[in-house]
Amino acid sequence: MNLTLRIWRQQGPETPGEMTEYRVSGISEDMSFLEMLDTLNEELILRGERPVAFDHDCREGICGACGMVINGQAHGPERTTTCQLHMRHFDDGDTIDVEPWRAGAFPVVRDLMVDRSALDRIIGSGGYVTAPTGSAPEAHATPVPKEAADLAFEHAECIGCGACVAACPNGSAMLFTAAKVVHLNVLPQGAPERASRVRNMVETMDAEGFGGCTNTGECATACPKGIPLTGIARLNREFLRS
Amino acid sequence: MVMASATRTNRTTRTPAPGRHPSSLASLWRSSVGKKAVMAVSGLVMLAYLVAHMLGNLKVFSGPDDINGYAHWLRTLGQPFLHYGWFLWLARLVLLAAVLAHGTAAYQLSRRDLKARPVKYVHQRQRATYATRTMRWGGVILGLFIVWHILDLTTLTVNPAAEEGHPYQNIVASFSTWYSGGIYCLAMLALGLHVRHGFWSAAQTLGANNPRRDRGLKLAANGLALLLTAGFLSVPVAVMAGLVR
């Protein structure tokens, strides 16, 4: 496959950036999107140019490190992470636009890398669960209803990639915060801090400069882990009852 | 989880103290989620009023005496506990508060939303449904329409007939002009779109939605939007078609 790439290049947080055009050839349709970028970077290094910076780690779709907006869609045309997106979803001769996550709370570090530590600070403000330390507790000491366990697992799937923020027209982190709040608030282990957790996390979310939710639904459509939009309703309920 | 990046731009972030929060309306108003709740509640108040308003409007089809009598009855409502016209003024006060709260919250939230995405994407894609994308401008259009509507049929400032206490004659006179009928019809279409996204959105914001209810709530929102738009539109259409004169 031969492709034309238009990639956002930006030296550093304070310098202006622009879309730059590159041509890559000999791309296999079995390559992942990141492997395609690796191919480009090898060529750039051989030519003595600065390679394109992008975040990546596990390349298995479970760590949440990689992420870029491909043709206007977070993680590209398939509902998966960028590392698990394969080139077979593109056609020979395509022009592909690659941009970093765009949000005021996610400053660009370089090229396609953004600083997503605002999400870490939201988690941090949620605090810890009150759990006894020492030997493992007896398994039946705290029964968890099946429904609560399923709900917690569903929301615990969030890998914090930030696709929801990137896809949201308001750069809102509501789906991310909802995933974290619901995950802990529906379990008996998270119950004692239920009210303070949701209030602190929403407060940090606002302070970090994320936008508000207009129930557009773009976040849940982009989420590679399928966190449901109704999770936001649950977050709102937790917040209002606190 | 999120990879710690090499460089951090120096932005100071206030980390809230755990567990200490004054539970007040002010703190609710300060948070984005709280402001959304205010929008949802004020929106639902206006929606409830609109249903009553639309049903009242349909009396135009049973003749001048019926709707003129109904308008008079609205002013006598609550008597003798309330004086003549007081009920109407109370309703207007509640509605004014709802409109102001709704508009202020919408303005402040919109500013925050626009600031949260300072750099736009180069590759733009059509996002969301038409109803969702037109919420902000649709709201502004509805706000302007309310001003026109009050000048036309409440204060009668711009009404061609302007007969106090005779709404039937005023309605017919107003909708007999092309501009008044046109403005009204356009505004009602905007209202339908606004309610379509707004009702479901309010349920979501107030935490009433869940996977089991989602479909039902969306259907209810569409039904309500359709019913309101059709009900309101029937009056100007009937006047312009010469069925009500």
Short mmCIF file of C-alpha atoms in Angstrom, two decimals:
data_model
loop_
_atom_site.label_atom_id
_atom_site.label_comp_id
_atom_site.label_asym_id
_atom_site.label_seq_id
_atom_site.Cartn_x
_atom_site.Cartn_y
_atom_site.Cartn_z
CA MET A 1 0.00 0.00 0.00
CA ASN A 2 1.13 3.52 -0.77
CA LEU A 3 -0.23 6.26 1.45
CA THR A 4 -0.08 10.01 1.86
CA LEU A 5 0.05 11.08 5.50
CA ARG A 6 -0.66 14.55 6.79
CA ILE A 7 0.75 14.61 10.31
CA TRP A 8 0.69 17.34 12.94
CA ARG A 9 4.28 18.35 13.66
CA GLN A 10 5.03 20.54 16.67
CA GLN A 11 8.48 20.90 18.22
CA GLY A 12 7.34 21.69 21.76
CA PRO A 13 4.46 22.93 23.91
CA GLU A 14 5.19 26.60 23.21
CA THR A 15 6.06 26.41 19.51
CA PRO A 16 3.41 26.58 16.78
CA GLY A 17 2.73 23.42 14.83
CA GLU A 18 1.41 22.55 11.39
CA MET A 19 0.23 19.63 9.28
CA THR A 20 3.13 18.18 7.27
CA GLU A 21 2.75 15.83 4.32
CA TYR A 22 4.68 12.55 4.06
CA ARG A 23 4.51 9.67 1.61
CA VAL A 24 5.00 6.08 2.73
CA SER A 25 5.17 3.08 0.43
CA GLY A 26 5.33 -0.67 0.85
CA ILE A 27 2.87 -0.71 3.75
CA SER A 28 1.40 -4.14 4.45
CA GLU A 29 -2.28 -4.30 5.29
CA ASP A 30 -1.42 -6.52 8.25
CA MET A 31 0.60 -3.73 9.88
CA SER A 32 -0.89 -1.84 12.77
CA PHE A 33 -1.23 1.91 12.47
CA LEU A 34 1.71 2.35 14.86
CA GLU A 35 3.88 -0.03 12.80
CA MET A 36 3.06 2.07 9.76
CA LEU A 37 4.28 5.15 11.71
CA ASP A 38 7.40 3.18 12.76
CA THR A 39 8.10 2.58 9.05
CA LEU A 40 7.78 6.31 8.39
CA ASN A 41 10.03 7.13 11.35
CA GLU A 42 12.77 4.74 10.14
CA GLU A 43 12.74 6.52 6.80
CA LEU A 44 12.85 9.91 8.52
CA ILE A 45 15.82 8.84 10.66
CA LEU A 46 17.69 7.57 7.58
CA ARG A 47 17.03 10.92 5.90
CA GLY A 48 18.38 12.68 9.00
CA GLU A 49 15.01 14.20 9.91
CA ARG A 50 13.35 14.25 13.32
CA PRO A 51 11.01 11.26 13.72
CA VAL A 52 7.33 11.75 14.60
CA ALA A 53 6.83 11.57 18.36
CA PHE A 54 3.86 9.54 19.58
CA ASP A 55 2.92 7.74 22.79
CA HIS A 56 2.80 3.94 22.82
CA ASP A 57 3.53 1.17 25.26
CA CYS A 58 1.93 -2.28 25.34
CA ARG A 59 0.68 -2.34 21.73
CA GLU A 60 -1.91 -4.87 22.91
CA GLY A 61 -4.80 -2.47 23.40
CA ILE A 62 -4.77 -2.61 27.18
CA CYS A 63 -2.49 0.15 28.48
CA GLY A 64 -4.12 3.29 27.06
CA ALA A 65 -0.83 4.97 26.15
CA CYS A 66 -1.32 5.30 22.40
CA GLY A 67 -3.90 7.53 20.91
CA MET A 68 -4.22 9.94 18.02
CA VAL A 69 -7.01 11.42 15.99
CA ILE A 70 -7.05 9.74 12.58
CA ASN A 71 -9.18 11.39 9.90
CA GLY A 72 -11.07 13.29 12.59
CA GLN A 73 -11.84 10.19 14.66
CA ALA A 74 -10.18 9.31 17.96
CA HIS A 75 -8.24 6.04 17.41
CA GLY A 76 -9.36 6.05 13.77
CA PRO A 77 -12.24 4.37 11.93
CA GLU A 78 -12.45 1.20 14.07
CA ARG A 79 -13.61 1.04 17.67
CA THR A 80 -10.25 0.08 19.10
CA THR A 81 -6.97 1.58 20.24
CA THR A 82 -4.56 2.97 17.63
CA CYS A 83 -2.12 0.08 18.21
CA GLN A 84 -4.86 -2.43 17.38
CA LEU A 85 -6.02 -0.54 14.29
CA HIS A 86 -4.77 -2.34 11.19
CA MET A 87 -3.93 -0.86 7.84
CA ARG A 88 -6.45 -3.16 6.12
CA HIS A 89 -9.07 -0.59 7.13
CA PHE A 90 -7.49 1.87 4.70
CA ASP A 91 -7.19 1.75 0.92
CA ASP A 92 -4.14 2.05 -1.28
CA GLY A 93 -3.58 5.70 -2.21
CA ASP A 94 -5.51 7.10 0.77
CA THR A 95 -4.61 10.42 2.34
CA ILE A 96 -4.73 10.08 6.12
CA ASP A 97 -4.83 13.04 8.55
CA VAL A 98 -3.17 12.36 11.90
CA GLU A 99 -3.57 14.86 14.75
CA PRO A 100 -2.98 14.79 18.50
CA TRP A 101 -5.81 14.70 21.07
CA ARG A 102 -7.15 18.27 21.16
CA ALA A 103 -8.16 19.64 24.56
CA GLY A 104 -7.15 22.59 26.68
CA ALA A 105 -6.43 20.15 29.51
CA PHE A 106 -4.14 18.08 27.24
CA PRO A 107 -1.23 20.34 26.21
CA VAL A 108 0.80 19.03 23.28
CA VAL A 109 4.24 17.83 24.39
CA ARG A 110 5.53 17.16 20.89
CA ASP A 111 3.88 16.17 17.59
CA LEU A 112 1.22 13.58 18.49
CA MET A 113 2.14 13.32 22.18
CA VAL A 114 -0.05 15.13 24.67
CA ASP A 115 0.21 15.45 28.43
CA ARG A 116 -2.73 13.55 29.93
CA SER A 117 -1.72 13.83 33.57
CA ALA A 118 -4.90 15.86 34.17
CA LEU A 119 -6.66 12.46 34.11
CA ASP A 120 -4.25 11.17 36.75
CA ARG A 121 -5.03 14.14 38.96
CA ILE A 122 -8.78 13.39 38.66
CA ILE A 123 -8.10 9.84 39.85
CA GLY A 124 -5.79 11.12 42.59
CA SER A 125 -8.44 13.46 43.96
CA GLY A 126 -10.79 10.48 44.30
CA GLY A 127 -8.60 9.21 47.10
CA TYR A 128 -8.28 5.65 48.30
CA VAL A 129 -10.87 3.09 49.35
CA THR A 130 -11.00 2.32 53.04
CA ALA A 131 -9.60 -1.20 53.12
CA PRO A 132 -8.05 -3.08 56.00
CA THR A 133 -4.39 -3.86 55.46
CA GLY A 134 -2.65 -7.01 56.63
CA SER A 135 -3.70 -10.51 55.69
CA ALA A 136 -6.22 -11.06 52.91
CA PRO A 137 -9.80 -10.67 54.17
CA GLU A 138 -12.11 -13.65 54.26
CA ALA A 139 -13.69 -13.87 50.80
CA HIS A 140 -17.30 -13.90 52.00
CA ALA A 141 -16.89 -11.09 54.53
CA THR A 142 -18.13 -8.48 52.04
CA PRO A 143 -20.73 -9.89 49.68
CA VAL A 144 -20.94 -8.04 46.35
CA PRO A 145 -24.23 -8.35 44.46
CA LYS A 146 -23.78 -9.77 40.96
CA GLU A 147 -25.33 -6.70 39.35
CA ALA A 148 -22.94 -4.36 41.19
CA ALA A 149 -19.95 -6.51 40.31
CA ASP A 150 -20.89 -6.51 36.61
CA LEU A 151 -21.41 -2.76 36.62
CA ALA A 152 -18.10 -2.14 38.38
CA PHE A 153 -16.25 -4.40 35.94
CA GLU A 154 -17.87 -2.71 32.95
CA HIS A 155 -16.64 0.69 34.12
CA ALA A 156 -13.29 -0.58 35.40
CA GLU A 157 -12.42 -1.45 31.81
CA CYS A 158 -11.46 2.20 31.23
CA ILE A 159 -7.77 2.40 30.32
CA GLY A 160 -7.61 6.19 30.56
CA CYS A 161 -6.52 6.68 26.95
CA GLY A 162 -8.38 9.99 26.71
CA ALA A 163 -10.25 9.19 23.48
CA CYS A 164 -13.49 10.40 25.13
CA VAL A 165 -11.97 13.84 25.74
CA ALA A 166 -10.53 13.94 22.21
CA ALA A 167 -13.85 12.97 20.61
CA CYS A 168 -16.07 15.25 22.70
CA PRO A 169 -16.86 18.57 20.97
CA ASN A 170 -16.49 20.19 24.41
CA GLY A 171 -13.26 18.44 25.41
CA SER A 172 -15.14 17.00 28.38
CA ALA A 173 -13.78 14.27 30.65
CA MET A 174 -17.21 13.22 31.92
CA LEU A 175 -17.09 9.67 30.52
CA PHE A 176 -13.63 9.10 32.03
CA THR A 177 -14.69 10.50 35.41
CA ALA A 178 -17.93 8.51 35.22
CA ALA A 179 -15.97 5.29 34.61
CA LYS A 180 -13.77 5.92 37.65
CA VAL A 181 -16.59 7.06 39.95
CA VAL A 182 -19.06 4.31 39.03
CA HIS A 183 -16.38 1.63 39.23
CA LEU A 184 -15.73 2.39 42.91
CA ASN A 185 -19.08 3.81 44.01
CA VAL A 186 -21.20 0.76 43.18
CA LEU A 187 -19.03 -1.59 45.25
CA PRO A 188 -19.47 -1.99 49.02
CA GLN A 189 -15.71 -1.46 49.43
CA GLY A 190 -16.02 2.02 47.93
CA ALA A 191 -19.18 2.97 49.82
CA PRO A 192 -17.72 4.88 52.82
CA GLU A 193 -16.13 7.57 50.59
CA ARG A 194 -18.95 7.51 48.07
CA ALA A 195 -20.01 11.15 48.44
CA SER A 196 -16.62 12.80 48.90
CA ARG A 197 -15.12 10.78 46.03
CA VAL A 198 -17.60 12.00 43.43
CA ARG A 199 -17.50 15.60 44.66
CA ASN A 200 -13.71 15.78 44.68
CA MET A 201 -13.35 14.15 41.28
CA VAL A 202 -15.92 16.43 39.65
CA GLU A 203 -14.27 19.45 41.29
CA THR A 204 -10.83 18.44 39.96
CA MET A 205 -12.31 17.72 36.54
CA ASP A 206 -13.71 21.27 36.42
CA ALA A 207 -10.49 22.79 37.78
CA GLU A 208 -8.40 21.06 35.11
CA GLY A 209 -10.29 22.93 32.42
CA PHE A 210 -12.29 20.10 30.85
CA GLY A 211 -15.58 21.12 29.26
CA GLY A 212 -19.03 20.06 30.36
CA CYS A 213 -21.22 17.28 29.01
CA THR A 214 -23.82 18.16 26.36
CA ASN A 215 -24.89 14.51 25.97
CA THR A 216 -23.58 14.42 22.43
CA GLY A 217 -22.51 10.80 22.83
CA GLU A 218 -19.28 11.11 20.81
CA CYS A 219 -17.27 9.87 23.82
CA ALA A 220 -19.02 6.53 24.14
CA THR A 221 -18.83 6.03 20.37
CA ALA A 222 -15.07 6.57 20.41
CA CYS A 223 -14.32 4.61 23.61
CA PRO A 224 -12.23 1.54 22.70
CA LYS A 225 -13.43 -0.19 25.88
CA GLY A 226 -17.14 0.44 25.41
CA ILE A 227 -17.80 2.47 28.55
CA PRO A 228 -21.56 3.20 28.20
CA LEU A 229 -22.97 6.72 27.92
CA THR A 230 -25.43 5.88 30.69
CA GLY A 231 -22.39 5.82 33.01
CA ILE A 232 -22.51 9.62 32.82
CA ALA A 233 -26.12 9.53 34.07
CA ARG A 234 -24.91 7.42 36.99
CA LEU A 235 -22.11 9.91 37.71
CA ASN A 236 -24.67 12.75 37.70
CA ARG A 237 -26.88 10.80 40.10
CA GLU A 238 -23.94 10.13 42.43
CA PHE A 239 -23.01 13.81 42.34
CA LEU A 240 -26.51 15.10 43.00
CA ARG A 241 -27.17 12.69 45.87
CA SER A 242 -23.86 13.68 47.50
CA MET B 1 -2.20 3.92 33.45
CA VAL B 2 -1.55 7.22 31.72
CA MET B 3 2.11 7.51 30.89
CA ALA B 4 3.80 10.28 32.80
CA SER B 5 5.16 12.60 30.17
CA ALA B 6 8.63 14.04 30.23
CA THR B 7 7.63 17.66 30.38
CA ARG B 8 4.79 19.23 32.27
CA THR B 9 3.70 22.73 31.47
CA ASN B 10 3.52 24.61 34.72
CA ARG B 11 -0.13 24.95 35.49
CA THR B 12 -1.16 25.07 39.09
CA THR B 13 -4.06 22.90 39.98
CA ARG B 14 -6.02 23.16 43.15
CA THR B 15 -6.34 19.77 44.72
CA PRO B 16 -9.47 19.78 46.85
CA ALA B 17 -9.28 18.71 50.47
CA PRO B 18 -10.89 15.30 50.88
CA GLY B 19 -14.21 15.00 52.60
CA ARG B 20 -14.91 18.63 53.47
CA HIS B 21 -17.58 20.22 51.37
CA PRO B 22 -20.28 22.68 52.25
CA SER B 23 -23.51 21.23 50.92
CA SER B 24 -25.15 24.29 49.45
CA LEU B 25 -26.81 25.60 46.34
CA ALA B 26 -23.78 27.81 45.73
CA SER B 27 -21.44 24.85 45.47
CA LEU B 28 -23.94 23.14 43.19
CA TRP B 29 -24.00 26.19 40.92
CA ARG B 30 -20.19 26.34 40.88
CA SER B 31 -19.73 22.87 39.43
CA SER B 32 -20.42 22.04 35.79
CA VAL B 33 -22.57 19.06 36.75
CA GLY B 34 -24.63 21.23 39.13
CA LYS B 35 -25.19 23.89 36.48
CA LYS B 36 -26.38 21.18 34.13
CA ALA B 37 -28.86 20.05 36.80
CA VAL B 38 -30.17 23.62 37.03
CA MET B 39 -30.58 23.63 33.24
CA ALA B 40 -32.38 20.29 33.35
CA VAL B 41 -34.84 21.34 36.08
CA SER B 42 -35.57 24.77 34.54
CA GLY B 43 -35.98 23.09 31.16
CA LEU B 44 -38.47 20.61 32.55
CA VAL B 45 -40.45 23.44 34.20
CA MET B 46 -40.69 25.20 30.84
CA LEU B 47 -41.57 21.94 29.12
CA ALA B 48 -44.45 21.29 31.53
CA TYR B 49 -45.71 24.81 30.87
CA LEU B 50 -45.46 24.29 27.11
CA VAL B 51 -47.65 21.17 27.27
CA ALA B 52 -50.35 23.12 29.14
CA HIS B 53 -49.94 26.08 26.76
CA MET B 54 -50.26 23.89 23.68
CA LEU B 55 -53.40 22.17 24.98
CA GLY B 56 -54.91 25.57 25.78
CA ASN B 57 -54.14 26.80 22.26
CA LEU B 58 -56.18 23.97 20.74
CA LYS B 59 -59.33 25.68 22.12
CA VAL B 60 -59.03 28.02 19.15
CA PHE B 61 -60.67 25.23 17.13
CA SER B 62 -63.81 25.27 19.27
CA GLY B 63 -64.54 28.90 18.55
CA PRO B 64 -63.94 32.45 19.87
CA ASP B 65 -66.14 32.10 22.96
CA ASP B 66 -64.34 29.00 24.15
CA ILE B 67 -60.78 30.31 24.00
CA ASN B 68 -61.68 33.83 25.13
CA GLY B 69 -63.53 32.32 28.09
CA TYR B 70 -60.54 30.10 28.82
CA ALA B 71 -58.22 33.14 28.81
CA HIS B 72 -60.53 34.89 31.26
CA TRP B 73 -60.73 31.77 33.47
CA LEU B 74 -56.90 31.68 33.68
CA ARG B 75 -57.06 35.12 35.31
CA THR B 76 -59.73 34.10 37.81
CA LEU B 77 -57.83 30.93 38.80
CA GLY B 78 -57.17 30.74 42.53
CA GLN B 79 -59.89 33.24 43.44
CA PRO B 80 -60.86 34.22 46.07
CA PHE B 81 -57.53 33.22 47.67
CA LEU B 82 -55.70 35.08 44.90
CA HIS B 83 -56.79 38.33 43.31
CA TYR B 84 -57.82 38.57 39.65
CA GLY B 85 -54.80 37.85 37.42
CA TRP B 86 -52.47 36.88 40.24
CA PHE B 87 -52.21 33.24 39.21
CA LEU B 88 -51.04 34.31 35.77
CA TRP B 89 -48.44 36.64 37.26
CA LEU B 90 -47.16 33.89 39.56
CA ALA B 91 -46.81 31.59 36.56
CA ARG B 92 -45.00 34.33 34.66
CA LEU B 93 -42.62 34.86 37.58
CA VAL B 94 -41.76 31.15 37.73
CA LEU B 95 -41.26 31.05 33.96
CA LEU B 96 -39.06 34.16 34.00
CA ALA B 97 -36.89 32.60 36.69
CA ALA B 98 -36.68 29.37 34.66
CA VAL B 99 -35.72 31.20 31.45
CA LEU B 100 -33.07 33.26 33.24
CA ALA B 101 -31.57 30.25 35.04
CA HIS B 102 -31.61 28.17 31.85
CA GLY B 103 -30.03 30.92 29.74
CA THR B 104 -27.38 31.92 32.28
CA ALA B 105 -26.29 28.33 32.87
CA ALA B 106 -26.25 27.66 29.12
CA TYR B 107 -24.13 30.74 28.48
CA GLN B 108 -21.61 29.94 31.22
CA LEU B 109 -21.38 26.25 30.29
CA SER B 110 -20.97 27.06 26.60
CA ARG B 111 -18.10 29.45 27.33
CA ARG B 112 -16.42 26.77 29.40
CA ASP B 113 -16.97 24.17 26.64
CA LEU B 114 -15.50 26.38 23.92
CA LYS B 115 -12.48 27.16 26.11
CA ALA B 116 -11.86 23.45 26.69
CA ARG B 117 -11.05 22.92 22.98
CA PRO B 118 -8.80 25.93 22.15
CA VAL B 119 -7.27 24.31 19.04
CA LYS B 120 -9.75 22.83 16.58
CA TYR B 121 -9.13 19.69 14.55
CA VAL B 122 -7.90 20.23 10.99
CA HIS B 123 -9.88 17.22 9.80
CA GLN B 124 -13.47 18.12 10.70
CA ARG B 125 -16.19 15.52 10.78
CA GLN B 126 -19.95 15.85 11.07
CA ARG B 127 -20.63 15.19 14.73
CA ALA B 128 -23.85 14.13 16.44
CA THR B 129 -27.44 14.63 15.29
CA TYR B 130 -28.86 17.86 13.91
CA ALA B 131 -30.91 18.40 17.08
CA THR B 132 -27.81 18.06 19.27
CA ARG B 133 -25.69 20.39 17.16
CA THR B 134 -28.34 23.12 17.08
CA MET B 135 -29.00 23.26 20.85
CA ARG B 136 -27.07 26.50 21.42
CA TRP B 137 -28.24 28.56 18.44
CA GLY B 138 -31.68 26.97 18.65
CA GLY B 139 -31.87 28.17 22.24
CA VAL B 140 -30.93 31.71 21.23
CA ILE B 141 -33.57 31.65 18.46
CA LEU B 142 -36.21 30.45 20.96
CA GLY B 143 -35.19 33.23 23.39
CA LEU B 144 -35.65 35.88 20.68
CA PHE B 145 -38.94 34.28 19.67
CA ILE B 146 -40.26 34.51 23.25
CA VAL B 147 -39.66 38.29 23.15
CA TRP B 148 -41.50 38.60 19.82
CA HIS B 149 -44.30 36.30 21.01
CA ILE B 150 -44.92 38.39 24.14
CA LEU B 151 -44.93 41.62 22.12
CA ASP B 152 -47.37 40.00 19.67
CA LEU B 153 -49.92 38.22 21.85
CA THR B 154 -49.42 39.35 25.46
CA THR B 155 -48.65 43.08 25.37
CA LEU B 156 -50.21 43.26 21.86
CA THR B 157 -47.60 45.90 20.91
CA VAL B 158 -47.04 44.53 17.42
CA ASN B 159 -50.43 42.82 17.00
CA PRO B 160 -52.53 44.06 14.04
CA ALA B 161 -55.82 43.69 15.97
CA ALA B 162 -54.68 44.37 19.55
CA GLU B 163 -58.03 43.75 21.22
CA GLU B 164 -57.43 43.33 24.93
CA GLY B 165 -59.24 40.29 26.35
CA HIS B 166 -59.96 38.81 22.92
CA PRO B 167 -57.13 36.36 22.21
CA TYR B 168 -59.08 34.63 19.42
CA GLN B 169 -59.30 37.82 17.36
CA ASN B 170 -55.64 38.65 18.09
CA ILE B 171 -54.44 35.18 17.08
CA VAL B 172 -56.34 35.28 13.81
CA ALA B 173 -55.12 38.81 13.05
CA SER B 174 -51.51 37.93 13.86
CA PHE B 175 -51.33 34.72 11.85
CA SER B 176 -53.05 36.36 8.89
CA THR B 177 -49.81 38.24 8.23
CA TRP B 178 -47.12 36.21 6.44
CA TYR B 179 -44.26 37.35 8.68
CA SER B 180 -45.94 36.54 11.98
CA GLY B 181 -47.06 33.12 10.79
CA GLY B 182 -43.61 32.45 9.32
CA ILE B 183 -41.73 33.45 12.47
CA TYR B 184 -44.05 31.30 14.56
CA CYS B 185 -43.70 28.21 12.36
CA LEU B 186 -39.90 28.46 12.24
CA ALA B 187 -39.72 28.89 16.01
CA MET B 188 -41.91 25.83 16.58
CA LEU B 189 -39.63 23.69 14.40
CA ALA B 190 -36.67 24.97 16.45
CA LEU B 191 -38.64 24.10 19.60
CA GLY B 192 -39.20 20.54 18.39
CA LEU B 193 -35.48 20.04 17.81
CA HIS B 194 -34.60 21.62 21.16
CA VAL B 195 -37.03 19.39 23.07
CA ARG B 196 -35.92 16.30 21.16
CA HIS B 197 -32.39 16.51 22.53
CA GLY B 198 -33.29 18.46 25.67
CA PHE B 199 -35.76 16.06 27.27
CA TRP B 200 -33.52 12.99 27.02
CA SER B 201 -30.56 15.13 28.02
CA ALA B 202 -32.37 16.34 31.15
CA ALA B 203 -33.07 12.75 32.17
CA GLN B 204 -29.41 11.92 31.65
CA THR B 205 -28.26 14.99 33.62
CA LEU B 206 -30.57 14.28 36.54
CA GLY B 207 -29.29 10.72 36.64
CA ALA B 208 -32.63 9.16 35.70
CA ASN B 209 -31.24 7.29 32.71
CA ASN B 210 -29.94 3.72 32.66
CA PRO B 211 -29.41 1.13 29.91
CA ARG B 212 -32.93 -0.27 30.35
CA ARG B 213 -34.64 3.12 30.16
CA ASP B 214 -32.47 4.69 27.45
CA ARG B 215 -34.60 3.62 24.47
CA GLY B 216 -37.86 4.55 26.18
CA LEU B 217 -36.58 7.98 27.16
CA LYS B 218 -35.38 8.71 23.61
CA LEU B 219 -38.78 7.63 22.25
CA ALA B 220 -40.53 9.81 24.83
CA ALA B 221 -38.36 12.78 23.85
CA ASN B 222 -39.15 12.31 20.17
CA GLY B 223 -42.85 11.84 20.89
CA LEU B 224 -43.01 14.91 23.10
CA ALA B 225 -41.16 17.01 20.53
CA LEU B 226 -43.44 15.84 17.74
CA LEU B 227 -46.60 16.37 19.79
CA LEU B 228 -45.63 19.89 20.88
CA THR B 229 -44.54 20.98 17.41
CA ALA B 230 -47.64 19.54 15.73
CA GLY B 231 -49.97 20.99 18.37
CA PHE B 232 -48.47 24.46 18.22
CA LEU B 233 -48.20 24.47 14.42
CA SER B 234 -51.84 23.46 13.95
CA VAL B 235 -53.05 26.94 14.96
CA PRO B 236 -51.11 29.16 12.48
CA VAL B 237 -51.56 26.55 9.75
CA ALA B 238 -55.33 26.51 10.33
CA VAL B 239 -55.49 30.33 10.26
CA MET B 240 -53.37 30.56 7.10
CA ALA B 241 -55.46 27.85 5.45
CA GLY B 242 -58.62 29.79 6.32
CA LEU B 243 -60.06 27.08 8.60
CA VAL B 244 -59.99 29.43 11.59
CA ARG B 245 -61.04 33.00 10.84
#
